[in-house]
């Protein structure tokens, strides 16, 4: 009964979310559900609100209207103020890993310290246990031998893999990827995609913003096309990428193909 | 040049140079706390406190150090603020460099990439933790050079405290010239001593900076 209930609760739920920057409405009523163990990709032109949506999920952007739920718990809490909300959101965020386009590794710490800082300071893990956990995560992304190196010594692809390991070390319920490979030289994209594929194999729940169309098609269970702050179309990836219903989706994919020749 | 005289007065000038170093280092030390206080006040919600801190910084930056010194030393007693010359030199120095340093500290905190804060917050760190573990360590290495430049300016300005008869390097030099009438020799010597002090400080700053940023060297 309880397991049934668990599988029934979506891992992430976004309901009628609106977000404005001043007069500019960037999200105009977004709905989205990510079920446990599923992978959802979001594609769309630049400026369509993909990053804002992803950042709203862990409250890096504060939404103006709507509801966001993580595993049944409401993330945005307009009723909560000050320190109470701080505590609430810090706790929520421990369960959501986020990977940024520009990695945002902590340059003043070694790779392993990047990975273990949060488990040590936020979960009170002792140094030895944290190092073990950190090495495990670095092995997972194939970078155990770089544990004691500073991030600036790593290639872009390696940096992003460390950033993924850093997020994984908190054992998140969901991973959010915001164009994780966009800042990389083309030859470094595949190593990061490889890591993301291995997470998919482990049934990690993921919400991925990307413009790697073939990767998104391969890896995801569901795909969304966003434009102008709305979800224009969503479907199984095979359909969305090869036979979309909407004119706008077709145009976008067409343009994207041309640009990547 | 009268080299015998130069050899003769050197010990006296060295002793005075120590006073210069002592006053300056104490002013820099206390100035750092003044600066941290000013930075902190400017983060508070209550606007009048922020205005006070900003106003203070503006006044210090908008007036000559020399005038600040004279104002406190000669004007202070009429409001009950009586300081001996050395203390006055340290206090005015600290409050002067503190204002400039607070700007340098604020600037270096702001120049830490916002992505650093977002990464930390996304892991679940609170504001204070993010500041403490992520932003400040990086800001600290960024501010070494700018604070170092301010320290050097302060050491040079310390010659101005001679006006309130603190027996530091410049005052001692003037005194010796009064009895020997050899300004070329004695000012040359004192200039050399300033050079030694200032280049030593520059060297320390550069070492500290390199050490603090060694993680960025590829
Ligand atoms: N902090 C902000 N302040 C003002 N406008 C913003 C901010 N962040 C994003 N925007 C605007 O919101 C729109 C959507 O941006 P974004 O979510 O980054 O799009 P995408 O990730 O799809 O490229 C853009 O027009 C962008 O200029
Ligand atoms: Mg974006």
Coordinates of N, CA, C and O and ligand atoms in Angstrom, one line a residue, chain A residues 45-52 55 101 178-179 209, ligand 2:
Chain A
X45 N 13.9 27.6 -27.8 CA 14.8 28.6 -28.2 C 15.4 29.4 -27.0 O 14.7 29.3 -25.9
X46 N 16.4 30.0 -27.2 CA 17.0 30.8 -26.1 C 16.1 31.9 -25.7 O 15.4 32.6 -26.5
X47 N 15.9 32.1 -24.4 CA 15.0 33.2 -23.9 C 13.6 32.7 -23.7 O 12.7 33.5 -23.3
X48 N 13.3 31.4 -23.9 CA 12.0 30.9 -23.8 C 11.6 30.6 -22.4 O 10.4 30.4 -22.1
X49 N 12.5 30.7 -21.4 CA 12.2 30.5 -20.0 C 12.6 29.2 -19.4 O 12.2 28.9 -18.3
X50 N 13.4 28.4 -20.2 CA 13.8 27.1 -19.7 C 14.6 27.2 -18.4 O 14.3 26.5 -17.4
X51 N 15.6 28.0 -18.4 CA 16.4 28.2 -17.2 C 15.6 28.7 -16.0 O 15.7 28.2 -14.9
X52 N 14.7 29.7 -16.3 CA 13.9 30.2 -15.2 C 13.0 29.1 -14.6 O 12.8 29.1 -13.4
X55 N 15.2 26.8 -12.5 CA 15.6 27.5 -11.3 C 14.5 27.8 -10.3 O 14.7 28.0 -9.1
X101 N 25.3 25.4 -16.3 CA 26.0 25.5 -17.5 C 27.5 25.8 -17.3 O 28.4 25.2 -18.0
X178 N 20.9 22.3 -16.2 CA 20.6 23.4 -17.0 C 21.7 23.6 -18.1 O 22.7 24.2 -17.8
X179 N 21.4 23.0 -19.3 CA 22.4 23.1 -20.4 C 23.8 22.7 -19.9 O 24.8 23.4 -20.1
X209 N 17.4 20.4 -19.1 CA 17.3 21.5 -20.2 C 18.5 21.3 -21.1 O 19.6 21.3 -20.6
Ligands
LIG2 MG1 19.1 29.0 -20.2

